[in-house]
Coordinates of N, CA and C and ligand atoms in Angstrom, one line a residue:
X1 N 0.7 -1.3 -0.1 CA 0.1 -0.3 0.1 C 0.8 1.5 -0.1
X2 N 0.7 2.2 -1.0 CA 1.0 3.3 -0.8 C 0.8 4.3 0.0
X3 N 1.3 4.9 0.8 CA 1.1 5.9 1.9 C 0.7 7.4 1.1
X4 N -0.5 8.0 1.4 CA -1.0 8.9 1.1 C 0.0 10.4 1.6
X5 N 0.3 11.2 0.8 CA 1.2 12.2 1.2 C 0.7 13.4 0.5
X6 N 0.5 14.5 1.8 CA 0.0 15.7 1.4 C 0.8 16.8 1.7
X7 N 1.2 17.5 0.8 CA 2.3 18.7 1.0 C 2.1 19.8 0.6
X8 N 2.3 21.1 1.5 CA 2.2 22.3 1.2 C 3.4 22.9 0.7
X9 N 3.1 23.8 -0.3 CA 4.4 24.5 -0.9 C 4.2 26.2 -0.7
X10 N 4.8 26.4 0.4 CA 4.4 28.0 0.6 C 4.9 28.8 -0.1
X11 N 5.8 28.4 -1.4 CA 6.5 29.4 -2.3 C 7.4 30.6 -1.4
X12 N 7.0 31.6 -2.4 CA 7.6 33.0 -1.7 C 6.8 33.7 -0.8
X13 N 5.9 33.4 0.2 CA 5.1 33.9 0.9 C 5.5 33.3 2.6
X14 N 4.9 34.1 3.3 CA 5.1 34.4 4.9 C 6.2 34.9 5.5
X15 N 6.2 36.0 6.2 CA 7.2 36.1 7.2 C 7.4 35.1 8.2
X16 N 8.3 35.1 9.2 CA 8.5 34.3 10.0 C 7.2 34.2 10.9
X17 N 6.8 35.6 11.5 CA 5.7 35.4 12.1 C 4.4 34.9 11.5
X18 N 4.3 35.1 10.4 CA 3.0 34.4 9.7 C 3.1 33.0 9.5
X19 N 4.2 32.6 9.5 CA 4.6 31.2 9.1 C 4.1 30.5 10.6
X20 N 4.8 30.9 11.7 CA 4.3 30.3 12.8 C 2.9 30.1 13.3
X21 N 2.5 31.3 12.8 CA 0.9 31.4 13.1 C 0.2 30.2 12.3
X22 N 0.4 30.1 11.0 CA -0.1 29.0 10.0 C 0.4 27.6 10.8
X23 N 1.7 27.5 10.9 CA 1.9 26.1 11.4 C 1.5 25.8 12.8
X24 N 1.1 26.8 13.6 CA 0.5 26.4 15.0 C -0.9 25.9 14.7
X25 N -1.7 26.4 13.7 CA -3.1 26.2 13.6 C -3.2 24.7 12.9
X26 N -1.8 24.4 12.0 CA -2.2 23.4 11.2 C -1.7 22.2 12.5
X27 N -0.6 22.2 13.1 CA -0.4 21.4 14.2 C -1.4 21.0 15.3
X28 N -2.3 22.3 15.6 CA -3.3 21.9 16.6 C -4.4 21.0 15.6
X29 N -4.8 21.4 14.5 CA -5.8 20.7 13.8 C -5.7 19.3 13.3
X30 N -4.3 19.2 12.9 CA -4.1 17.7 12.3 C -3.4 16.8 13.2
X31 N -3.6 16.9 14.7 CA -2.7 15.8 15.4 C -3.0 14.6 15.3
X32 N -4.2 14.3 15.2 CA -4.9 13.0 14.9 C -4.5 12.3 13.6
X33 N -4.1 13.1 12.7 CA -3.9 12.7 11.3 C -3.1 11.7 10.9
X34 N -3.3 10.6 10.3 CA -2.2 9.7 10.1 C -1.6 9.6 8.8
X35 N -2.2 10.3 7.9 CA -1.4 10.6 6.5 C 0.1 11.3 6.7
X36 N 0.8 11.2 5.7 CA 2.0 11.9 5.4 C 1.9 13.3 5.3
X37 N 2.2 14.2 6.1 CA 1.9 15.6 5.9 C 3.4 16.2 5.8
X38 N 3.4 17.3 4.9 CA 4.6 18.2 4.8 C 4.3 19.7 4.5
X39 N 4.9 20.4 5.4 CA 4.9 21.9 4.9 C 6.2 22.5 4.7
X40 N 6.2 23.5 3.5 CA 7.5 23.6 2.9 C 7.4 25.3 3.1
X41 N 7.8 25.7 4.4 CA 7.9 27.4 4.4 C 9.3 27.9 3.7
X42 N 9.5 29.3 3.5 CA 10.4 29.7 2.8 C 11.5 29.6 3.9
X43 N 12.9 29.4 3.1 CA 14.2 29.2 4.1 C 14.1 30.1 5.2
X44 N 13.8 31.1 5.1 CA 14.0 32.2 6.3 C 13.1 31.7 7.6
X45 N 11.9 30.9 7.3 CA 11.0 30.5 8.5 C 11.2 28.9 8.8
X46 N 11.8 28.2 8.2 CA 12.3 27.0 8.7 C 12.6 26.7 9.8
X47 N 13.5 27.3 10.3 CA 14.2 27.0 11.8 C 13.1 27.2 13.1
X48 N 12.3 28.2 12.5 CA 11.2 28.8 13.8 C 10.1 27.9 13.6
X49 N 9.6 27.6 12.4 CA 8.7 26.5 12.2 C 8.9 25.1 12.6
X50 N 10.3 24.5 12.6 CA 10.6 23.3 13.0 C 10.6 23.4 14.5
X51 N 10.9 24.5 15.2 CA 10.5 24.7 16.7 C 9.1 24.5 17.0
X52 N 7.8 25.2 16.3 CA 6.8 24.9 16.4 C 6.4 23.2 16.4
X53 N 6.7 22.5 15.3 CA 6.2 21.3 15.1 C 7.1 20.3 16.2
X54 N 8.3 20.9 16.8 CA 9.0 20.0 17.7 C 8.2 20.1 19.1
X55 N 7.9 21.4 19.2 CA 7.2 21.7 20.8 C 5.9 20.9 21.1
X56 N 5.2 20.4 19.8 CA 4.1 19.9 20.1 C 4.2 18.3 19.5
X57 N 5.4 18.1 19.3 CA 5.6 16.3 18.9 C 4.6 16.2 17.7
X58 N 4.6 16.8 16.7 CA 4.0 17.1 15.5 C 4.6 16.0 14.6
X59 N 3.6 15.3 13.9 CA 4.4 14.4 12.9 C 4.5 15.0 11.4
X60 N 3.9 16.3 11.5 CA 3.9 17.2 10.2 C 5.5 17.3 9.8
X61 N 6.1 16.9 8.4 CA 7.2 16.9 8.3 C 7.7 18.6 7.7
X62 N 8.8 18.8 8.1 CA 9.5 20.0 7.6 C 10.2 19.8 6.2
X63 N 9.7 20.5 5.1 CA 10.3 20.6 3.7 C 10.8 21.8 3.4
X64 N 11.6 21.6 2.5 CA 12.4 23.0 1.8 C 12.0 22.8 0.6
X65 N 12.1 24.3 -0.2 CA 11.6 24.3 -1.5 C 12.7 24.4 -2.6
X66 N 13.9 24.1 -2.1 CA 14.7 23.9 -3.2 C 16.1 23.8 -2.3
X67 N 17.3 23.6 -3.0 CA 18.5 23.2 -2.6 C 19.5 23.6 -3.3
X68 N 21.1 23.8 -2.9 CA 22.0 24.1 -3.7 C 22.5 22.9 -4.6
X69 N 23.4 22.4 -5.6 CA 23.7 21.2 -5.9 C 25.1 20.9 -5.4
X70 N 25.8 21.7 -4.7 CA 27.1 21.5 -3.9 C 27.0 21.2 -2.6
X71 N 28.0 20.6 -2.0 CA 28.1 20.5 -0.5 C 28.2 21.8 0.1
X72 N 29.4 22.1 -0.4 CA 29.5 23.6 0.4 C 30.3 24.1 -0.6
X73 N 30.8 25.8 -0.2 CA 31.8 26.4 -0.7 C 31.4 27.6 -1.3
X74 N 31.9 28.3 -2.5 CA 31.9 29.8 -2.8 C 30.6 29.7 -3.8
X75 N 29.2 29.5 -3.1 CA 28.2 29.7 -3.9 C 27.1 30.6 -3.1
X76 N 27.5 32.0 -3.5 CA 26.4 32.9 -3.1 C 25.1 32.7 -3.2
X77 N 24.3 32.6 -2.3 CA 23.0 32.6 -2.3 C 22.5 31.4 -2.4
X78 N 23.4 30.2 -2.2 CA 22.5 28.9 -2.4 C 22.4 28.4 -0.8
X79 N 21.8 27.3 -0.8 CA 21.7 26.8 0.8 C 22.0 25.1 0.7
X80 N 22.7 24.8 1.4 CA 23.2 23.2 1.2 C 22.3 22.3 2.0
X81 N 22.6 21.0 1.6 CA 21.8 20.0 2.1 C 22.3 19.9 3.6
X82 N 23.5 20.2 4.0 CA 23.7 20.1 5.3 C 22.9 21.2 6.3
X83 N 22.9 22.3 5.5 CA 22.3 23.5 6.1 C 20.8 23.2 6.5
X84 N 20.0 22.6 5.4 CA 18.7 21.8 5.6 C 18.5 20.9 6.7
X85 N 19.5 20.1 6.9 CA 19.0 18.9 7.8 C 19.4 19.6 9.1
X86 N 20.5 20.7 9.2 CA 20.5 21.3 10.5 C 19.7 21.8 11.0
X87 N 18.4 22.3 10.2 CA 17.2 22.8 10.9 C 16.0 22.1 10.7
X88 N 16.4 20.6 10.7 CA 15.1 19.8 10.6 C 14.6 19.5 9.5
X89 N 15.1 19.9 8.4 CA 14.2 19.7 7.0 C 14.6 18.0 6.8
X90 N 13.4 17.5 6.3 CA 13.6 15.9 6.1 C 13.2 15.7 4.5
X91 N 12.4 16.9 3.8 CA 12.1 16.4 2.6 C 12.3 17.8 1.8
X92 N 13.0 17.7 0.4 CA 13.3 19.0 -0.4 C 12.7 18.9 -1.6
X93 N 11.8 19.7 -2.0 CA 11.2 19.8 -3.5 C 12.2 20.4 -4.5
X94 N 12.2 19.6 -5.5 CA 13.4 19.9 -6.5 C 12.7 20.0 -7.7
X95 N 13.1 20.6 -8.8 CA 12.5 20.7 -10.3 C 11.1 21.2 -10.2
X96 N 10.9 22.1 -9.2 CA 9.8 22.9 -9.5 C 9.7 23.6 -11.0
X97 N 8.3 23.5 -11.3 CA 7.9 24.2 -12.6 C 8.9 25.6 -12.5
X98 N 8.4 26.4 -11.4 CA 9.0 27.8 -11.3 C 10.7 28.0 -11.0
X99 N 11.2 26.7 -10.7 CA 12.7 26.7 -10.8 C 13.2 26.5 -12.3
X100 N 12.5 25.8 -12.9 CA 12.6 25.2 -14.3 C 12.3 26.5 -15.1
X101 N 11.4 27.2 -15.1 CA 10.9 28.2 -16.2 C 11.1 29.4 -15.8
X102 N 11.2 29.9 -14.5 CA 11.7 31.3 -14.2 C 13.1 31.4 -14.1
X103 N 13.6 30.5 -13.4 CA 14.9 30.7 -13.2 C 16.1 29.4 -14.0
X104 N 15.3 29.2 -15.2 CA 16.0 28.5 -16.1 C 16.9 27.2 -15.8
X105 N 16.3 26.3 -14.7 CA 17.1 24.9 -14.2 C 17.1 24.0 -15.0
X106 N 18.1 23.7 -15.5 CA 18.0 22.4 -16.5 C 17.9 21.0 -15.8
X107 N 17.6 20.3 -16.5 CA 17.4 18.8 -16.0 C 19.0 18.4 -15.4
X108 N 19.9 18.5 -15.8 CA 21.1 18.0 -15.3 C 21.5 18.6 -14.2
X109 N 21.1 20.0 -13.8 CA 21.5 20.6 -12.4 C 20.2 19.9 -11.3
X110 N 19.1 19.8 -12.0 CA 18.2 19.1 -11.2 C 18.6 17.7 -10.7
X111 N 19.3 16.9 -11.7 CA 19.6 15.6 -11.3 C 21.0 15.7 -10.2
X112 N 21.6 16.7 -10.4 CA 22.7 16.9 -9.3 C 22.4 16.8 -7.9
X113 N 21.0 17.9 -8.0 CA 20.4 18.1 -6.6 C 20.0 16.8 -6.0
X114 N 19.1 16.2 -6.7 CA 18.4 15.0 -6.4 C 19.2 13.7 -5.9
X115 N 20.6 13.8 -6.6 CA 21.3 12.8 -6.3 C 22.0 13.1 -5.0
X116 N 22.5 14.3 -4.7 CA 23.0 14.8 -3.5 C 21.9 14.9 -2.3
X117 N 20.8 14.9 -2.7 CA 19.6 15.0 -1.5 C 19.6 13.6 -1.0
X118 N 19.4 12.6 -2.1 CA 19.0 11.3 -1.8 C 20.2 10.5 -0.9
X119 N 21.4 11.2 -1.5 CA 22.8 10.6 -1.1 C 23.0 11.1 0.7
X120 N 22.5 12.1 0.9 CA 22.7 12.4 2.3 C 21.3 12.3 3.1
X121 N 20.7 11.3 2.5 CA 19.5 10.8 3.6 C 18.2 12.0 3.6
X122 N 18.0 13.0 2.6 CA 17.0 13.7 2.5 C 15.8 12.8 1.6
X123 N 14.7 13.1 1.7 CA 13.7 12.6 0.7 C 13.4 14.0 0.0
X124 N 13.0 13.2 -1.5 CA 13.0 14.2 -2.4 C 11.7 14.1 -3.1
X125 N 11.1 15.2 -3.4 CA 9.9 15.5 -4.4 C 10.4 16.2 -5.6
X126 N 10.5 15.4 -6.6 CA 10.6 15.6 -7.6 C 9.7 16.1 -8.6
X127 N 9.5 17.4 -9.1 CA 8.3 17.8 -9.9 C 8.6 17.4 -11.4
X128 N 7.7 17.3 -12.2 CA 7.6 17.1 -13.5 C 6.1 17.8 -13.8
X129 N 6.5 18.3 -15.3 CA 5.2 18.7 -16.0 C 5.3 19.6 -17.1
X130 N 4.2 19.3 -17.8 CA 4.3 19.9 -19.0 C 3.7 21.3 -19.2
X131 N 3.9 22.3 -20.3 CA 3.4 23.7 -20.2 C 2.1 23.3 -21.2
X132 N 1.3 24.4 -21.2 CA 0.1 24.5 -22.1 C 0.5 24.1 -23.5
X133 N 1.4 25.0 -23.9 CA 1.4 24.5 -25.6 C 2.3 23.3 -25.8
X134 N 3.1 22.4 -24.8 CA 3.4 21.3 -25.0 C 2.2 20.5 -25.2
X135 N 1.5 20.5 -24.0 CA 0.2 19.5 -24.1 C -0.8 19.8 -25.5
X136 N -1.0 21.1 -25.9 CA -1.8 21.4 -27.1 C -0.7 20.8 -28.2
X137 N 0.4 20.5 -28.5 CA 1.1 20.2 -29.4 C 1.2 18.3 -29.1
X138 N 0.5 18.0 -28.2 CA 0.8 16.8 -28.1 C 2.1 15.8 -27.6
X139 N 2.8 16.8 -26.9 CA 4.1 16.0 -26.4 C 4.1 16.1 -25.1
X140 N 3.0 16.2 -24.2 CA 2.9 16.1 -22.7 C 4.0 15.0 -22.3
X141 N 3.4 13.7 -22.6 CA 4.2 12.6 -22.2 C 5.4 12.5 -22.5
X142 N 6.2 13.2 -23.7 CA 7.7 13.2 -24.1 C 8.1 14.2 -23.0
X143 N 7.8 15.2 -22.8 CA 8.3 16.1 -22.0 C 8.5 15.5 -20.5
X144 N 7.5 15.2 -19.9 CA 7.5 14.4 -18.8 C 8.3 13.3 -18.6
X145 N 8.3 12.6 -19.4 CA 9.4 11.3 -19.6 C 10.7 12.2 -19.5
X146 N 11.1 12.9 -20.4 CA 12.4 13.6 -20.2 C 13.0 14.2 -19.1
X147 N 11.7 15.1 -18.6 CA 12.1 15.5 -16.8 C 12.5 14.3 -15.9
X148 N 11.5 13.3 -16.3 CA 11.9 12.3 -15.0 C 12.9 11.5 -15.2
X149 N 13.2 11.0 -16.4 CA 14.4 10.4 -16.6 C 15.7 10.8 -16.5
X150 N 15.7 12.2 -16.8 CA 17.0 12.9 -16.8 C 17.2 13.3 -15.3
X151 N 16.1 13.3 -14.5 CA 16.0 13.8 -13.2 C 16.3 12.8 -12.3
X152 N 16.3 11.6 -12.7 CA 16.7 10.5 -11.8 C 17.9 9.7 -12.5
X153 N 18.7 10.1 -13.4 CA 19.7 9.4 -14.0 C 20.6 9.0 -13.1
X154 N 21.2 7.9 -13.4 CA 22.1 7.6 -12.5 C 22.3 7.1 -11.0
X155 N 20.6 6.8 -10.7 CA 20.5 6.6 -9.3 C 20.0 5.2 -9.1
X156 N 20.4 4.5 -8.3 CA 20.0 3.0 -8.1 C 18.9 2.7 -7.3
X157 N 18.2 2.1 -7.8 CA 16.8 1.6 -7.4 C 16.7 1.8 -5.8
X158 N 17.7 1.2 -5.3 CA 17.6 1.1 -3.7 C 17.8 2.5 -2.9
X159 N 18.0 3.6 -3.8 CA 18.1 4.9 -3.1 C 16.7 5.7 -3.5
X160 N 15.9 4.9 -4.3 CA 14.6 5.6 -4.7 C 13.6 5.6 -3.8
X161 N 13.8 4.8 -2.6 CA 12.7 4.8 -1.5 C 12.6 6.2 -1.0
X162 N 13.4 7.2 -1.2 CA 13.2 8.3 -0.5 C 12.6 9.4 -1.8
X163 N 12.3 8.7 -2.8 CA 11.8 9.5 -3.8 C 10.2 9.6 -4.0
X164 N 9.8 10.9 -4.1 CA 8.2 11.1 -4.6 C 8.1 11.8 -5.8
X165 N 7.5 11.3 -6.5 CA 7.2 12.2 -7.9 C 6.0 13.1 -7.7
X166 N 6.0 14.6 -8.2 CA 4.9 15.3 -8.4 C 4.5 15.6 -9.7
X167 N 3.6 15.2 -10.2 CA 3.0 15.6 -11.5 C 2.3 17.1 -11.4
X168 N 3.3 18.0 -12.1 CA 2.4 19.6 -11.7 C 2.2 19.9 -13.2
X169 N 1.2 19.9 -13.9 CA 1.1 20.3 -15.2 C 1.3 22.0 -15.1
X170 N 2.1 22.8 -15.9 CA 2.4 23.9 -15.7 C 1.2 24.8 -15.7
X171 N 0.5 24.4 -16.7 CA -0.8 25.4 -17.0 C -1.9 25.1 -15.6
X172 N -1.8 24.5 -14.9 CA -2.8 24.1 -13.8 C -2.0 24.8 -12.6
X173 N -1.0 25.5 -12.9 CA -0.4 26.1 -11.4 C -0.8 27.5 -11.2
X174 N -1.6 27.4 -10.0 CA -1.7 29.0 -9.9 C -2.9 29.7 -10.8
X175 N -3.4 28.9 -11.7 CA -4.3 29.3 -12.7 C -5.7 28.9 -12.5
X176 N -6.0 28.2 -11.6 CA -7.5 27.8 -11.2 C -7.7 26.6 -12.1
X177 N -7.2 26.5 -12.9 CA -7.5 25.2 -14.0 C -6.9 24.1 -13.4
X178 N -7.6 22.9 -13.2 CA -7.1 21.5 -12.7 C -7.0 20.4 -13.8
X179 N -6.0 19.7 -13.8 CA -6.2 18.8 -14.9 C -7.5 17.7 -14.4
X180 N -8.3 17.3 -15.3 CA -9.3 16.5 -14.6 C -8.9 15.1 -14.3
X181 N -9.4 14.7 -13.3 CA -8.8 13.5 -12.7 C -8.5 12.4 -13.5
X182 N -9.0 12.3 -14.7 CA -9.0 11.2 -15.5 C -7.4 11.6 -16.2
X183 N -7.3 13.0 -16.8 CA -6.1 13.2 -17.4 C -4.7 12.8 -16.4
X184 N -5.1 13.6 -15.1 CA -4.0 13.4 -14.1 C -3.7 11.7 -14.0
X185 N -4.7 11.0 -13.8 CA -4.5 9.8 -13.6 C -3.7 9.0 -14.6
X186 N -4.0 9.4 -15.7 CA -3.5 8.9 -17.1 C -1.9 9.1 -17.2
X187 N -1.7 10.5 -16.6 CA -0.4 10.8 -16.8 C 0.4 10.0 -15.5
X188 N 0.1 9.9 -14.5 CA 0.2 9.1 -13.3 C 0.5 7.6 -13.8
X189 N -0.3 7.2 -14.3 CA -0.1 5.7 -14.8 C 1.2 5.6 -15.8
X190 N 1.4 6.6 -16.5 CA 2.5 6.7 -17.8 C 3.5 6.9 -16.9
X191 N 3.7 7.5 -15.8 CA 4.9 7.9 -14.8 C 5.1 6.4 -14.5
X192 N 4.4 5.9 -13.7 CA 4.5 4.6 -13.2 C 5.1 3.3 -14.1
X193 N 4.5 3.5 -15.4 CA 5.2 3.0 -16.5 C 6.5 2.9 -16.8
X194 N 6.6 4.0 -16.7 CA 8.4 4.5 -17.0 C 9.4 4.0 -15.7
X195 N 8.7 4.2 -14.6 CA 9.7 3.6 -13.5 C 9.7 2.0 -13.6
X196 N 8.7 1.2 -14.1 CA 8.7 0.3 -14.1 C 9.5 -0.4 -15.3
X197 N 9.6 0.4 -16.4 CA 10.6 -0.1 -17.4 C 12.1 0.3 -16.8
X198 N 12.4 1.3 -16.3 CA 13.5 1.8 -16.2 C 14.1 0.8 -14.6
X199 N 13.2 0.3 -13.7 CA 13.6 -0.1 -12.4 C 13.2 -1.5 -12.6
X200 N 11.9 -1.4 -11.7 CA 11.0 -2.7 -11.7 C 9.7 -2.5 -11.4
X201 N 8.6 -3.4 -11.5 CA 7.3 -3.5 -11.1 C 7.1 -2.9 -9.5
X202 N 7.9 -3.6 -8.8 CA 7.6 -3.2 -7.4 C 8.1 -1.7 -7.2
X203 N 9.0 -1.3 -7.8 CA 9.2 0.1 -7.4 C 8.1 1.0 -7.7
X204 N 7.7 0.6 -9.2 CA 6.6 1.5 -9.9 C 5.3 1.1 -9.1
X205 N 4.9 0.2 -8.6 CA 3.9 0.1 -7.5 C 3.9 0.9 -6.3
X206 N 5.2 0.7 -5.7 CA 5.5 1.3 -4.3 C 5.8 3.0 -4.5
X207 N 6.1 3.4 -5.5 CA 6.6 5.2 -5.5 C 5.3 5.9 -5.5
X208 N 5.3 6.9 -4.7 CA 4.2 7.8 -4.2 C 4.4 9.0 -5.4
X209 N 3.1 9.2 -6.2 CA 3.0 10.2 -7.4 C 2.2 11.0 -6.9
X210 N 2.1 12.2 -6.5 CA 1.3 13.3 -6.0 C 1.0 14.1 -7.3
X211 N -0.2 14.7 -7.3 CA -0.6 15.5 -8.3 C -0.7 17.0 -7.8
X212 N -0.1 18.1 -8.3 CA -0.2 19.5 -8.1 C -0.6 20.5 -9.1
X213 N -1.3 21.3 -8.9 CA -1.9 22.2 -9.6 C -3.4 22.8 -9.4
X214 N -3.3 23.8 -8.8 CA -4.8 24.1 -8.3 C -5.6 23.2 -7.7
X215 N -5.1 22.6 -6.6 CA -5.7 21.5 -5.7 C -6.4 22.5 -4.7
X216 N -7.6 22.2 -4.5 CA -8.5 22.9 -3.5 C -9.5 22.0 -2.7
X217 N -10.0 22.6 -1.6 CA -10.8 21.5 -1.1 C -12.1 20.6 -1.9
X218 N -12.4 21.8 -2.9 CA -13.6 21.4 -3.7 C -13.2 20.2 -5.0
X219 N -12.0 20.1 -5.2 CA -11.7 18.9 -6.1 C -10.6 17.9 -5.7
X220 N -9.9 18.1 -4.3 CA -9.2 17.2 -3.6 C -9.7 15.6 -3.7
X221 N -11.0 15.6 -3.5 CA -11.6 14.3 -3.4 C -11.6 13.4 -4.5
X222 N -12.1 14.0 -5.4 CA -12.2 13.5 -6.9 C -10.7 13.1 -7.5
X223 N -9.6 13.9 -7.4 CA -8.6 13.8 -7.6 C -8.0 12.2 -7.0
X224 N -7.8 12.4 -5.6 CA -7.7 11.4 -4.8 C -8.3 10.2 -4.8
X225 N -9.3 10.2 -5.5 CA -10.2 8.9 -5.9 C -9.6 8.1 -6.7
X226 N -8.6 8.4 -7.7 CA -8.0 7.9 -8.8 C -7.0 7.1 -8.4
X227 N -6.9 5.8 -8.9 CA -5.8 4.6 -8.4 C -4.4 5.2 -8.2
X228 N -4.0 6.1 -9.2 CA -2.8 6.1 -9.5 C -2.3 7.6 -8.7
X229 N -3.4 8.2 -8.2 CA -2.9 9.8 -7.7 C -2.7 9.3 -5.9
X230 N -1.5 9.5 -5.6 CA -1.4 9.1 -4.0 C -1.1 10.4 -3.0
X231 N -1.6 11.4 -3.7 CA -1.2 12.6 -2.7 C -1.3 14.0 -3.4
X232 N -1.2 15.1 -3.1 CA -1.2 16.4 -3.4 C 0.0 17.3 -3.0
X233 N 0.3 17.9 -4.0 CA 1.3 19.1 -3.5 C 0.6 20.4 -4.1
X234 N 0.3 21.1 -2.7 CA -0.6 22.1 -2.9 C -0.1 23.8 -2.5
X235 N -0.2 24.4 -3.9 CA 0.4 25.8 -3.5 C -0.5 26.7 -2.7
X236 N -1.2 27.5 -3.6 CA -2.0 28.8 -3.1 C -2.9 28.2 -1.7
X237 N -3.5 27.0 -2.0 CA -4.6 26.6 -0.8 C -3.8 26.0 0.4
X238 N -2.4 25.9 0.5 CA -1.7 25.5 1.6 C -1.3 26.7 2.2
X239 N -1.5 27.9 1.9 CA -1.3 29.1 2.6 C -2.5 29.7 3.9
X240 N -3.4 28.8 3.8 CA -4.4 29.1 4.7 C -4.8 27.9 5.6
X241 N -4.9 27.9 6.8 CA -5.5 26.9 7.5 C -6.8 26.3 7.1
X242 N -7.4 27.4 6.9 CA -9.0 26.6 6.3 C -9.2 26.3 5.1
X243 N -7.9 26.3 4.2 CA -8.2 25.2 2.7 C -7.3 24.1 2.9
X244 N -5.9 24.3 3.8 CA -5.1 23.3 3.5 C -5.6 22.2 4.6
X245 N -6.4 22.5 5.7 CA -6.7 21.4 6.8 C -7.8 20.3 5.7
X246 N -8.9 21.1 5.2 CA -9.9 20.2 4.6 C -9.1 19.2 3.4
X247 N -8.1 19.7 2.7 CA -7.6 19.2 1.6 C -6.7 17.8 2.3
X248 N -6.1 17.8 3.3 CA -5.4 17.0 4.0 C -6.6 15.7 4.8
X249 N -7.7 16.4 5.1 CA -8.6 15.6 5.5 C -9.7 15.4 4.5
X250 N -9.2 15.1 3.4 CA -10.2 15.0 2.1 C -11.1 13.9 2.4
X251 N -10.6 12.8 2.9 CA -11.4 11.5 3.1 C -12.7 11.7 4.1
X252 N -12.6 12.8 5.1 CA -13.6 13.2 5.7 C -15.0 14.2 5.2
X253 N -14.4 14.9 4.1 CA -15.1 15.9 3.5 C -16.4 15.2 3.1
Ligands
13P1 P1 -1.3 25.8 -6.7 O1 -1.7 24.9 -5.8 O2 -1.1 27.3 -6.3 O3 -2.0 25.5 -8.2 O4 0.6 25.5 -6.9 C1 0.7 24.1 -7.1 C2 2.3 24.1 -7.0 O5 3.0 24.8 -7.7 C3 2.6 23.2 -5.9 O6 4.0 23.2 -5.9

């Protein structure tokens, strides 16, 4: 059985004070929740949010939104894997479409980050997804295949127990347009097939694949009802307790 994994990506939102306030609300409301849950505040709030989670023994995981590809050195503006682990981060989001498209991160750079994070014991959420024009020109699967295969190039199967894949079609991010549950399920099935071909049936059956892109309390249940959708990576709706809590507790809606 794959574990359901619901994650909130706070992107470039929340001062430390605002982050603490939201983390406190989530911790209180989600104490009984058995699903795997992660929140990824901005770097500046990681340390303080970790304290909030630790104070109440919360099993909400602390995530980071990015990481540098080198272990240390003269890399102005980058954050290392060691720094993330030091403040209690256990999962890092890599290859997010905003990193790929706004900051031009190529697949080989993302691959270096994925390898480094996994080798140092951080879990990774690797994001893949096509743009609207790629979907309209019928190459969505090729794009996702390239991003995935290049992203995990050179990584042995045994290291991939720490990998979650997030399918986030770029045209559905922050736009209010969600992929239909059927379209998302189809792409997730395609991704599972790629994992089976490159590694094994066992890994393809066990790997968690999240959907991301305008997930809201109103659509999460239908998405999660699909066989190949094992969780959600939530942006906008993770910024408020009143929308993130019902997403996590979609099975009680
Ligand atoms: P939205 O939920 O705001 O569409 O963002 C999705 C996302 O990019 C999560 O990483």
